[in-house]
């Protein structure tokens, strides 16, 4: 009998957690995964570390730090990582897949309503109110990430440079991430104190649950030990699953077909989505609105509103973009069929790389423990992300609060500037109310979004807003 390689699916880890029990817990986590990555990570920490004692604080934070080094949604990747650690590849697939599935189905259903009933006053009003509240949520993200990342003038300078580059110079998001990462790497190699990393999202307070007191314990399961042969095998498998549809579309439909463009664009995005959904939204908006003309600026806010009010990663907003792109360029297909295929294709090429990064790299994650250079690069990237999210907030504000926007060109600078006399008072008042609720009274995101949507619907139904 041939001995299976380390990291294969043979055997069961001796931690006493059945696969069926794990599936039920991952489904529970998926149903509660609202509120962006910070909230989602807090839910996982509360259930897996504090309640179930399946994994300890040290290992949880170490896995989180690794996921933060990767492109893609760190909360979904963290779920896949822990699922893999507990129940091998099938555990990672179930944990990461369930994290995405509820949000995918919810956004798909809401996307149908959006294109079929979008001009009905009730639906129009709901999305009008949603946009105003989303603006407050994005500003909150700037404050939250900035307070953690901008701890010295060097980091503030990186954030300012990133904002200028993307807002005034229209610099590509991947280039900004690359430049920040290189700068942080160099700063880390030189031992500069300003680049000392730290943090992450942190965890909930209370008593620390140590690894030794958990089901998994302190030792690594056999399948989690580095094995180059297994890593190459699993990498090849997931690389094929990711890129085979992209290559097939290129060959069969050509580079200009909408499905090919969706596959190639979101595959590229999957490799540069450092910093979370708010950061990459600026990149998606820049390309989807300005380059491909798949949707209008206000519709990006609608999509973010859908992602904010459904479970799962906020990066699921890309599904809405792919849906609308295929709906409006369906070719010979019925529009809803094309749109559904566009949503599925977008989700596939967005999340398949996440499993690739986890399964290929997780066994070697111990080599990253305490790596100051990588930590410094991550700190610089996070600082740049603050500037990118600020750009997103300004961009959303301009297109939400003003009815007319013009492009201003000064030397090599070009940027959107609102016509100040076109301020739309109902939108401004709703956004101000949402901001007061969020910052002054600390109201949760879901109640703010729900209340703002209800007010928007009431304004449209009453005829106050047209």
CSV table of C-alpha atoms in Angstrom, one decimal:
chain,number,residue,atom,x,y,z
A,1,UNK,CA,0.0,0.0,0.0
A,2,UNK,CA,1.4,3.4,-1.0
A,3,UNK,CA,1.9,5.8,1.9
A,4,UNK,CA,0.0,9.1,1.4
A,5,UNK,CA,2.1,12.3,1.6
A,6,UNK,CA,2.0,14.6,4.6
A,7,UNK,CA,-0.9,17.0,4.2
A,8,UNK,CA,-3.2,14.4,2.5
A,9,UNK,CA,-6.7,13.7,3.5
A,10,UNK,CA,-5.9,10.4,5.2
A,11,UNK,CA,-6.8,10.1,8.9
A,12,UNK,CA,-8.6,12.5,11.2
A,13,UNK,CA,-7.0,15.0,13.6
A,14,UNK,CA,-7.3,13.9,17.2
A,15,UNK,CA,-9.1,16.9,18.5
A,16,UNK,CA,-12.6,15.4,19.0
A,17,UNK,CA,-14.4,17.9,16.7
A,18,UNK,CA,-16.5,16.0,14.2
A,19,UNK,CA,-16.8,17.3,10.7
A,20,UNK,CA,-20.6,17.6,11.0
A,21,UNK,CA,-20.3,19.7,14.1
A,22,UNK,CA,-17.8,22.0,12.3
A,23,UNK,CA,-20.1,22.4,9.4
A,24,UNK,CA,-22.9,23.5,11.7
A,25,UNK,CA,-20.7,26.0,13.4
A,26,UNK,CA,-19.3,27.4,10.1
A,27,UNK,CA,-22.9,27.8,8.9
A,28,UNK,CA,-23.7,29.7,12.1
A,29,UNK,CA,-20.7,32.0,11.7
A,30,UNK,CA,-21.7,32.6,8.0
A,31,UNK,CA,-25.2,33.7,9.0
A,32,UNK,CA,-23.8,36.2,11.5
A,33,UNK,CA,-21.0,37.6,9.3
A,34,UNK,CA,-22.3,41.2,9.0
A,35,UNK,CA,-20.4,44.4,9.6
A,36,UNK,CA,-17.3,44.2,7.5
A,37,UNK,CA,-14.0,42.3,8.3
A,38,UNK,CA,-13.6,43.7,11.8
A,39,UNK,CA,-17.1,42.5,12.8
A,40,UNK,CA,-16.7,39.1,11.0
A,41,UNK,CA,-13.4,38.4,12.7
A,42,UNK,CA,-14.9,39.3,16.1
A,43,UNK,CA,-17.7,36.8,15.5
A,44,UNK,CA,-15.2,34.1,14.6
A,45,UNK,CA,-13.1,34.9,17.6
A,46,UNK,CA,-16.1,34.8,20.0
A,47,UNK,CA,-17.4,31.5,18.7
A,48,UNK,CA,-14.2,29.6,17.9
A,49,UNK,CA,-11.9,30.9,20.7
A,50,UNK,CA,-14.0,32.1,23.6
A,51,UNK,CA,-17.1,29.9,23.2
A,52,UNK,CA,-16.0,26.6,21.6
A,53,UNK,CA,-12.3,26.6,22.7
A,54,UNK,CA,-11.4,25.0,19.4
A,55,UNK,CA,-8.4,27.2,18.8
A,56,UNK,CA,-6.3,29.4,21.0
A,57,UNK,CA,-5.7,33.2,21.0
A,58,UNK,CA,-2.1,32.8,19.8
A,59,UNK,CA,-2.9,30.6,16.9
A,60,UNK,CA,-5.9,32.7,15.9
A,61,UNK,CA,-3.9,35.9,15.8
A,62,UNK,CA,-1.0,34.2,14.0
A,63,UNK,CA,-3.5,33.0,11.3
A,64,UNK,CA,-5.0,36.4,11.1
A,65,UNK,CA,-1.7,38.1,10.6
A,66,UNK,CA,-0.9,35.7,7.8
A,67,UNK,CA,-4.3,36.3,6.1
A,68,UNK,CA,-3.6,40.1,6.3
A,69,UNK,CA,-0.5,39.6,4.2
A,70,UNK,CA,-2.6,38.1,1.4
A,71,UNK,CA,-4.7,39.8,-1.3
A,72,UNK,CA,-8.4,39.1,-0.8
A,73,UNK,CA,-10.9,39.3,2.1
A,74,UNK,CA,-9.0,38.4,5.2
A,75,UNK,CA,-12.1,37.3,7.2
A,76,UNK,CA,-13.0,34.7,4.5
A,77,UNK,CA,-9.4,33.5,4.3
A,78,UNK,CA,-9.2,33.2,8.1
A,79,UNK,CA,-12.3,31.0,8.0
A,80,UNK,CA,-10.7,28.8,5.3
A,81,UNK,CA,-7.4,28.7,7.2
A,82,UNK,CA,-9.0,27.6,10.5
A,83,UNK,CA,-11.3,25.1,8.7
A,84,UNK,CA,-8.3,23.6,7.0
A,85,UNK,CA,-6.4,23.4,10.2
A,86,UNK,CA,-9.2,21.5,11.9
A,87,UNK,CA,-10.4,19.2,9.1
A,88,UNK,CA,-7.9,19.4,6.2
A,89,UNK,CA,-8.8,20.6,2.7
A,90,UNK,CA,-12.5,19.7,3.0
A,91,UNK,CA,-12.7,21.7,6.2
A,92,UNK,CA,-11.1,24.7,4.5
A,93,UNK,CA,-13.4,24.4,1.5
A,94,UNK,CA,-16.6,24.2,3.7
A,95,UNK,CA,-15.5,27.0,6.0
A,96,UNK,CA,-14.5,29.4,3.2
A,97,UNK,CA,-17.3,28.4,0.9
A,98,UNK,CA,-20.0,28.8,3.6
A,99,UNK,CA,-18.6,32.2,4.4
A,100,UNK,CA,-19.4,33.3,0.9
A,101,UNK,CA,-22.6,31.4,0.0
A,102,UNK,CA,-25.3,33.2,2.0
A,103,UNK,CA,-24.1,36.6,0.8
A,104,UNK,CA,-23.9,35.4,-2.8
A,105,UNK,CA,-27.5,34.1,-2.8
A,106,UNK,CA,-28.8,37.2,-1.0
A,107,UNK,CA,-27.1,39.7,-3.4
A,108,UNK,CA,-28.2,37.6,-6.4
A,109,UNK,CA,-31.8,37.9,-5.3
A,110,UNK,CA,-31.5,41.6,-4.6
A,111,UNK,CA,-29.8,42.1,-7.9
A,112,UNK,CA,-32.8,40.6,-9.7
A,113,UNK,CA,-35.1,43.1,-7.8
A,114,UNK,CA,-32.7,45.9,-8.7
A,115,UNK,CA,-32.9,45.4,-12.4
A,116,UNK,CA,-36.6,44.4,-12.6
A,117,UNK,CA,-38.0,46.9,-10.1
A,118,UNK,CA,-35.4,49.5,-9.8
A,119,UNK,CA,-37.7,52.3,-11.2
A,120,UNK,CA,-40.5,51.5,-8.8
A,121,UNK,CA,-40.7,54.4,-6.3
A,122,UNK,CA,-40.4,52.1,-3.3
A,123,UNK,CA,-37.3,50.4,-4.6
A,124,UNK,CA,-35.8,53.7,-5.8
A,125,UNK,CA,-36.4,55.3,-2.4
A,126,UNK,CA,-34.8,52.3,-0.6
A,127,UNK,CA,-31.6,52.6,-2.6
A,128,UNK,CA,-31.7,56.4,-2.3
A,129,UNK,CA,-31.6,56.1,1.5
A,130,UNK,CA,-29.1,53.3,1.4
A,131,UNK,CA,-26.6,55.5,-0.6
A,132,UNK,CA,-26.7,58.2,2.0
A,133,UNK,CA,-26.1,55.8,4.9
A,134,UNK,CA,-23.3,54.0,3.0
A,135,UNK,CA,-21.4,57.3,2.7
A,136,UNK,CA,-21.4,57.5,6.6
A,137,UNK,CA,-20.2,53.9,6.8
A,138,UNK,CA,-17.3,54.5,4.4
A,139,UNK,CA,-16.3,57.6,6.4
A,140,UNK,CA,-16.4,55.4,9.5
A,141,UNK,CA,-14.1,53.0,7.8
A,142,UNK,CA,-11.6,55.8,7.1
A,143,UNK,CA,-11.6,56.7,10.8
A,144,UNK,CA,-11.4,53.2,12.1
A,145,UNK,CA,-8.6,52.0,9.8
A,146,UNK,CA,-6.8,55.4,10.1
A,147,UNK,CA,-6.8,55.4,13.9
A,148,UNK,CA,-5.1,52.0,13.9
A,149,UNK,CA,-2.7,52.5,11.0
A,150,UNK,CA,-1.5,56.1,11.1
A,151,UNK,CA,0.5,56.1,14.3
A,152,UNK,CA,3.3,58.4,13.2
A,153,UNK,CA,4.1,61.1,10.6
A,154,UNK,CA,5.7,58.6,8.1
A,155,UNK,CA,2.5,56.6,8.0
A,156,UNK,CA,0.4,59.7,7.6
A,157,UNK,CA,2.6,60.8,4.8
A,158,UNK,CA,2.1,57.5,3.0
A,159,UNK,CA,-1.6,57.8,3.4
A,160,UNK,CA,-1.6,61.4,2.0
A,161,UNK,CA,0.6,60.4,-0.9
A,162,UNK,CA,-1.7,57.5,-1.7
A,163,UNK,CA,-4.7,59.9,-1.7
A,164,UNK,CA,-3.1,62.4,-4.0
A,165,UNK,CA,-1.9,59.6,-6.3
A,166,UNK,CA,-5.3,58.0,-6.8
A,167,UNK,CA,-7.6,61.1,-6.5
A,168,UNK,CA,-5.6,63.7,-8.5
A,169,UNK,CA,-3.3,61.6,-10.6
A,170,UNK,CA,-5.7,58.7,-11.2
A,171,UNK,CA,-2.9,56.2,-10.4
A,172,UNK,CA,-3.8,52.5,-10.5
A,173,UNK,CA,-4.6,50.9,-7.1
A,174,UNK,CA,-2.1,48.0,-7.7
A,175,UNK,CA,0.7,50.5,-8.3
A,176,UNK,CA,-0.1,52.3,-5.1
A,177,UNK,CA,-0.1,49.0,-3.1
A,178,UNK,CA,3.2,47.9,-4.8
A,179,UNK,CA,5.0,51.2,-4.1
A,180,UNK,CA,3.8,51.3,-0.4
A,181,UNK,CA,4.8,47.6,0.0
A,182,UNK,CA,8.3,48.3,-1.4
A,183,UNK,CA,8.7,51.3,0.8
A,184,UNK,CA,7.7,49.4,3.9
A,185,UNK,CA,9.9,46.5,3.0
A,186,UNK,CA,12.9,48.8,2.6
A,187,UNK,CA,12.0,50.6,5.8
A,188,UNK,CA,11.8,47.3,7.7
A,189,UNK,CA,15.1,46.1,6.3
A,190,UNK,CA,16.7,49.4,7.5
A,191,UNK,CA,15.2,48.9,10.9
A,192,UNK,CA,13.4,52.2,10.9
A,193,UNK,CA,11.1,52.5,13.9
A,194,UNK,CA,8.3,54.2,12.0
A,195,UNK,CA,7.7,51.0,10.0
A,196,UNK,CA,7.3,48.7,13.0
A,197,UNK,CA,4.1,46.8,12.4
A,198,UNK,CA,1.5,45.6,14.7
A,199,UNK,CA,-1.9,45.0,15.3
A,200,UNK,CA,-4.4,43.7,12.9
A,201,UNK,CA,-8.0,44.0,13.9
A,202,UNK,CA,-7.3,42.7,17.4
A,203,UNK,CA,-9.6,40.6,19.3
A,204,UNK,CA,-12.3,40.8,21.8
A,205,UNK,CA,-11.5,41.5,25.4
A,206,UNK,CA,-11.8,39.1,28.3
A,207,UNK,CA,-9.7,36.2,29.5
A,208,UNK,CA,-7.1,34.9,27.1
A,209,UNK,CA,-7.7,31.3,25.8
A,210,UNK,CA,-4.3,29.8,25.4
A,211,UNK,CA,-3.5,27.2,22.7
A,212,UNK,CA,-2.7,24.6,25.3
A,213,UNK,CA,-6.2,24.8,26.7
A,214,UNK,CA,-8.0,24.2,23.4
A,215,UNK,CA,-9.2,21.2,21.4
A,216,UNK,CA,-6.4,21.7,18.8
A,217,UNK,CA,-3.7,22.2,21.4
A,218,UNK,CA,-0.3,23.6,20.8
A,219,UNK,CA,1.1,21.0,18.4
A,220,UNK,CA,0.5,21.1,14.6
A,221,UNK,CA,-1.6,18.3,13.0
A,222,UNK,CA,0.4,16.2,10.5
A,223,UNK,CA,-1.4,17.7,7.5
A,224,UNK,CA,-0.4,21.2,8.7
A,225,UNK,CA,3.3,20.5,8.5
A,226,UNK,CA,5.2,21.9,5.5
A,227,UNK,CA,5.4,19.5,2.6
A,228,UNK,CA,6.6,21.0,-0.7
A,229,UNK,CA,5.2,18.1,-2.8
A,230,UNK,CA,1.7,18.5,-1.4
A,231,UNK,CA,1.8,22.3,-1.7
A,232,UNK,CA,2.7,22.1,-5.4
A,233,UNK,CA,0.0,19.6,-6.0
A,234,UNK,CA,-2.7,21.6,-4.3
A,235,UNK,CA,-1.5,24.8,-5.9
A,236,UNK,CA,-1.7,23.3,-9.3
A,237,UNK,CA,-5.2,22.1,-8.7
A,238,UNK,CA,-6.6,25.4,-7.5
A,239,UNK,CA,-4.6,27.4,-10.1
A,240,UNK,CA,-6.3,25.3,-12.8
A,241,UNK,CA,-9.7,25.7,-11.3
A,242,UNK,CA,-9.2,29.5,-11.2
A,243,UNK,CA,-7.6,30.1,-14.6
A,244,UNK,CA,-9.2,27.4,-16.8
A,245,UNK,CA,-12.5,29.3,-17.2
A,246,UNK,CA,-10.6,32.5,-17.9
A,247,UNK,CA,-8.5,30.9,-20.7
A,248,UNK,CA,-11.5,29.1,-22.1
A,249,UNK,CA,-13.4,32.3,-22.4
A,250,UNK,CA,-10.4,34.0,-24.0
A,251,UNK,CA,-10.1,31.3,-26.6
A,252,UNK,CA,-13.8,30.7,-27.3
A,253,UNK,CA,-15.3,34.3,-27.1
A,254,UNK,CA,-12.2,36.5,-27.6
A,255,UNK,CA,-10.8,39.3,-25.4
A,256,UNK,CA,-13.6,41.8,-26.1
A,257,UNK,CA,-16.5,39.7,-24.9
A,258,UNK,CA,-18.1,40.9,-21.7
A,259,UNK,CA,-17.6,37.5,-20.0
A,260,UNK,CA,-14.0,37.5,-20.9
A,261,UNK,CA,-13.5,41.0,-19.6
A,262,UNK,CA,-15.3,40.1,-16.4
A,263,UNK,CA,-13.1,37.0,-15.9
A,264,UNK,CA,-9.8,38.8,-16.7
A,265,UNK,CA,-10.5,42.0,-14.8
A,266,UNK,CA,-11.7,40.3,-11.5
A,267,UNK,CA,-8.9,37.8,-11.8
A,268,UNK,CA,-6.4,40.7,-11.9
A,269,UNK,CA,-8.3,42.3,-9.0
A,270,UNK,CA,-8.0,39.1,-6.9
A,271,UNK,CA,-4.2,39.5,-6.9
A,272,UNK,CA,-4.1,43.1,-5.7
A,273,UNK,CA,-6.9,43.4,-3.2
A,274,UNK,CA,-4.8,44.2,-0.2
A,275,UNK,CA,-6.5,46.3,2.5
A,276,UNK,CA,-10.0,45.0,2.3
A,277,UNK,CA,-13.1,45.8,0.3
A,278,UNK,CA,-13.2,49.5,0.9
A,279,UNK,CA,-9.8,49.9,-0.6
A,280,UNK,CA,-10.4,47.8,-3.6
A,281,UNK,CA,-13.8,49.5,-4.3
A,282,UNK,CA,-11.9,52.5,-5.4
A,283,UNK,CA,-10.0,50.4,-8.0
A,284,UNK,CA,-13.2,48.6,-9.1
A,285,UNK,CA,-15.1,51.9,-9.4
A,286,UNK,CA,-12.2,53.4,-11.3
A,287,UNK,CA,-12.2,50.6,-13.9
A,288,UNK,CA,-15.9,49.4,-14.0
A,289,UNK,CA,-17.3,53.0,-14.2
A,290,UNK,CA,-14.5,54.9,-16.0
A,291,UNK,CA,-12.9,52.3,-18.2
A,292,UNK,CA,-15.5,49.5,-19.0
A,293,UNK,CA,-18.6,51.6,-18.5
A,294,UNK,CA,-20.4,48.7,-16.9
A,295,UNK,CA,-22.3,50.8,-14.5
A,296,UNK,CA,-22.8,54.4,-13.3
A,297,UNK,CA,-21.2,56.0,-10.2
A,298,UNK,CA,-24.3,55.9,-8.1
A,299,UNK,CA,-24.8,52.2,-8.9
A,300,UNK,CA,-21.5,51.5,-7.1
A,301,UNK,CA,-23.1,52.9,-4.0
A,302,UNK,CA,-26.1,50.7,-4.5
A,303,UNK,CA,-23.9,47.7,-4.8
A,304,UNK,CA,-22.0,48.5,-1.7
A,305,UNK,CA,-25.3,49.0,0.1
A,306,UNK,CA,-26.4,45.5,-0.9
A,307,UNK,CA,-23.1,44.1,0.3
A,308,UNK,CA,-23.3,46.0,3.6
A,309,UNK,CA,-26.8,44.7,4.4
A,310,UNK,CA,-26.1,41.0,3.6
A,311,UNK,CA,-23.9,38.5,5.3
A,312,UNK,CA,-20.4,37.7,3.9
A,313,UNK,CA,-17.4,39.6,2.7
A,314,UNK,CA,-18.0,43.2,1.5
A,315,UNK,CA,-16.0,42.3,-1.6
A,316,UNK,CA,-19.2,40.6,-2.7
A,317,UNK,CA,-20.1,43.9,-4.2
A,318,UNK,CA,-18.0,42.8,-7.2
A,319,UNK,CA,-20.8,40.2,-7.8
A,320,UNK,CA,-23.2,43.1,-8.3
A,321,UNK,CA,-20.8,44.7,-10.8
A,322,UNK,CA,-20.5,41.5,-12.8
A,323,UNK,CA,-24.2,41.0,-12.7
A,324,UNK,CA,-24.9,44.5,-14.2
A,325,UNK,CA,-22.1,44.2,-16.7
A,326,UNK,CA,-23.5,41.0,-18.2
A,327,UNK,CA,-27.1,42.2,-17.9
A,328,UNK,CA,-26.4,45.2,-20.1
A,329,UNK,CA,-24.3,43.3,-22.6
A,330,UNK,CA,-26.1,40.0,-22.8
A,331,UNK,CA,-25.6,39.3,-26.5
A,332,UNK,CA,-27.7,36.4,-27.7
A,333,UNK,CA,-28.5,35.3,-24.1
A,334,UNK,CA,-31.6,36.4,-22.1
A,335,UNK,CA,-30.6,39.3,-19.9
A,336,UNK,CA,-31.2,37.6,-16.6
A,337,UNK,CA,-29.5,34.4,-17.7
A,338,UNK,CA,-26.4,36.4,-18.8
A,339,UNK,CA,-26.5,38.5,-15.5
A,340,UNK,CA,-26.7,35.3,-13.4
A,341,UNK,CA,-23.7,33.8,-15.3
A,342,UNK,CA,-21.9,37.1,-14.9
A,343,UNK,CA,-22.5,37.0,-11.1
A,344,UNK,CA,-21.3,33.4,-10.8
A,345,UNK,CA,-18.2,34.0,-12.9
A,346,UNK,CA,-17.3,37.1,-10.9
A,347,UNK,CA,-17.6,35.3,-7.6
A,348,UNK,CA,-15.6,32.3,-8.9
A,349,UNK,CA,-12.6,34.3,-10.1
A,350,UNK,CA,-12.7,36.5,-7.0
A,351,UNK,CA,-12.7,33.8,-4.4
A,352,UNK,CA,-10.9,30.8,-6.0
A,353,UNK,CA,-7.5,32.5,-5.6
A,354,UNK,CA,-8.3,32.9,-1.8
A,355,UNK,CA,-8.3,29.1,-1.4
A,356,UNK,CA,-5.2,28.9,-3.5
A,357,UNK,CA,-3.3,31.3,-1.2
A,358,UNK,CA,-4.5,29.5,1.9
A,359,UNK,CA,-3.9,25.9,0.9
A,360,UNK,CA,-0.6,26.6,-0.8
A,361,UNK,CA,0.9,28.9,1.9
A,362,UNK,CA,-0.7,27.9,5.2
A,363,UNK,CA,1.7,24.9,5.9
A,364,UNK,CA,4.6,27.4,5.6
A,365,UNK,CA,3.0,30.1,7.8
A,366,UNK,CA,5.2,29.3,10.8
A,367,UNK,CA,8.1,30.7,8.8
A,368,UNK,CA,6.4,34.1,8.8
A,369,UNK,CA,6.1,34.3,12.6
A,370,UNK,CA,7.9,37.4,13.8
A,371,UNK,CA,9.1,38.4,10.4
A,372,UNK,CA,9.7,42.2,10.9
A,373,UNK,CA,10.3,43.0,7.3
A,374,UNK,CA,7.0,41.6,6.1
A,375,UNK,CA,5.3,43.3,9.0
A,376,UNK,CA,6.8,46.6,8.0
A,377,UNK,CA,5.6,46.1,4.4
A,378,UNK,CA,2.1,45.3,5.7
A,379,UNK,CA,2.1,48.5,7.9
A,380,UNK,CA,3.0,50.7,4.9
A,381,UNK,CA,0.3,49.0,2.7
A,382,UNK,CA,-2.3,49.6,5.4
A,383,UNK,CA,-1.3,53.2,5.7
A,384,UNK,CA,-1.7,53.6,1.9
A,385,UNK,CA,-5.1,51.9,2.1
A,386,UNK,CA,-6.3,54.7,4.4
A,387,UNK,CA,-5.6,57.2,1.6
A,388,UNK,CA,-7.3,55.0,-0.9
A,389,UNK,CA,-10.4,54.6,1.3
A,390,UNK,CA,-10.5,58.4,1.9
A,391,UNK,CA,-10.5,58.7,-1.9
A,392,UNK,CA,-13.5,56.4,-2.0
A,393,UNK,CA,-15.3,58.4,0.6
A,394,UNK,CA,-14.7,61.7,-1.3
A,395,UNK,CA,-15.7,60.0,-4.6
A,396,UNK,CA,-18.9,58.7,-3.0
A,397,UNK,CA,-19.7,62.0,-1.4
A,398,UNK,CA,-19.3,63.9,-4.6
A,399,UNK,CA,-21.6,61.6,-6.6
A,400,UNK,CA,-24.2,61.2,-3.8
A,401,UNK,CA,-24.6,64.7,-2.5
A,402,UNK,CA,-24.3,66.7,-5.8
A,403,UNK,CA,-26.3,66.3,-8.9
A,404,UNK,CA,-23.7,67.8,-11.3
A,405,UNK,CA,-20.0,66.9,-11.3
A,406,UNK,CA,-17.3,68.2,-13.7
A,407,UNK,CA,-13.7,67.2,-14.4
A,408,UNK,CA,-11.1,69.8,-13.4
A,409,UNK,CA,-7.7,69.7,-15.0
A,410,UNK,CA,-4.7,71.6,-13.6
A,411,UNK,CA,-1.4,70.8,-15.2
A,412,UNK,CA,-1.1,67.0,-14.9
A,413,UNK,CA,-3.8,66.8,-12.2
A,414,UNK,CA,-7.3,65.8,-13.2
A,415,UNK,CA,-10.1,65.2,-10.7
A,416,UNK,CA,-13.9,65.3,-10.2
A,417,UNK,CA,-15.2,68.4,-8.6
A,418,UNK,CA,-18.9,69.0,-7.8
A,419,UNK,CA,-20.9,72.0,-9.0
A,420,UNK,CA,-21.6,73.4,-5.5
A,421,UNK,CA,-25.0,74.9,-6.5
A,422,UNK,CA,-26.2,71.4,-7.4
A,423,UNK,CA,-26.1,70.2,-3.8
A,424,UNK,CA,-29.0,67.8,-3.3
A,425,UNK,CA,-30.4,68.7,0.1
A,426,UNK,CA,-32.4,65.5,0.8
A,427,UNK,CA,-29.3,63.4,0.2
A,428,UNK,CA,-27.2,65.7,2.3
A,429,UNK,CA,-29.6,65.7,5.2
A,430,UNK,CA,-29.9,61.9,5.2
A,431,UNK,CA,-26.1,61.5,5.0
A,432,UNK,CA,-25.7,64.0,7.9
A,433,UNK,CA,-28.3,62.1,10.0
A,434,UNK,CA,-26.6,58.8,9.3
A,435,UNK,CA,-23.2,60.3,10.3
A,436,UNK,CA,-24.6,61.7,13.5
A,437,UNK,CA,-26.1,58.3,14.4
A,438,UNK,CA,-22.9,56.5,13.6
A,439,UNK,CA,-20.4,58.8,15.3
A,440,UNK,CA,-22.3,60.6,18.0
A,441,UNK,CA,-24.7,57.9,19.2
A,442,UNK,CA,-22.7,54.8,18.1
A,443,UNK,CA,-25.7,53.2,16.4
A,444,UNK,CA,-24.8,49.9,14.7
A,445,UNK,CA,-24.4,49.7,10.9
A,446,UNK,CA,-27.5,47.6,10.2
A,447,UNK,CA,-30.0,49.8,12.1
A,448,UNK,CA,-28.5,52.9,10.4
A,449,UNK,CA,-28.8,51.4,6.9
A,450,UNK,CA,-32.3,50.1,7.6
A,451,UNK,CA,-33.5,53.4,9.0
A,452,UNK,CA,-32.0,55.4,6.2
A,453,UNK,CA,-33.5,53.1,3.6
A,454,UNK,CA,-36.9,53.4,5.2
A,455,UNK,CA,-36.7,57.2,5.3
A,456,UNK,CA,-35.7,57.2,1.6
A,457,UNK,CA,-38.6,55.0,0.6
A,458,UNK,CA,-41.0,57.2,2.6
A,459,UNK,CA,-39.7,60.4,0.9
A,460,UNK,CA,-40.2,58.8,-2.6
A,461,UNK,CA,-43.6,57.4,-1.8
A,462,UNK,CA,-44.8,60.7,-0.4
A,463,UNK,CA,-43.5,62.6,-3.4
A,464,UNK,CA,-41.1,64.8,-1.4
A,465,UNK,CA,-38.2,63.4,-3.5
A,466,UNK,CA,-38.5,62.5,-7.2
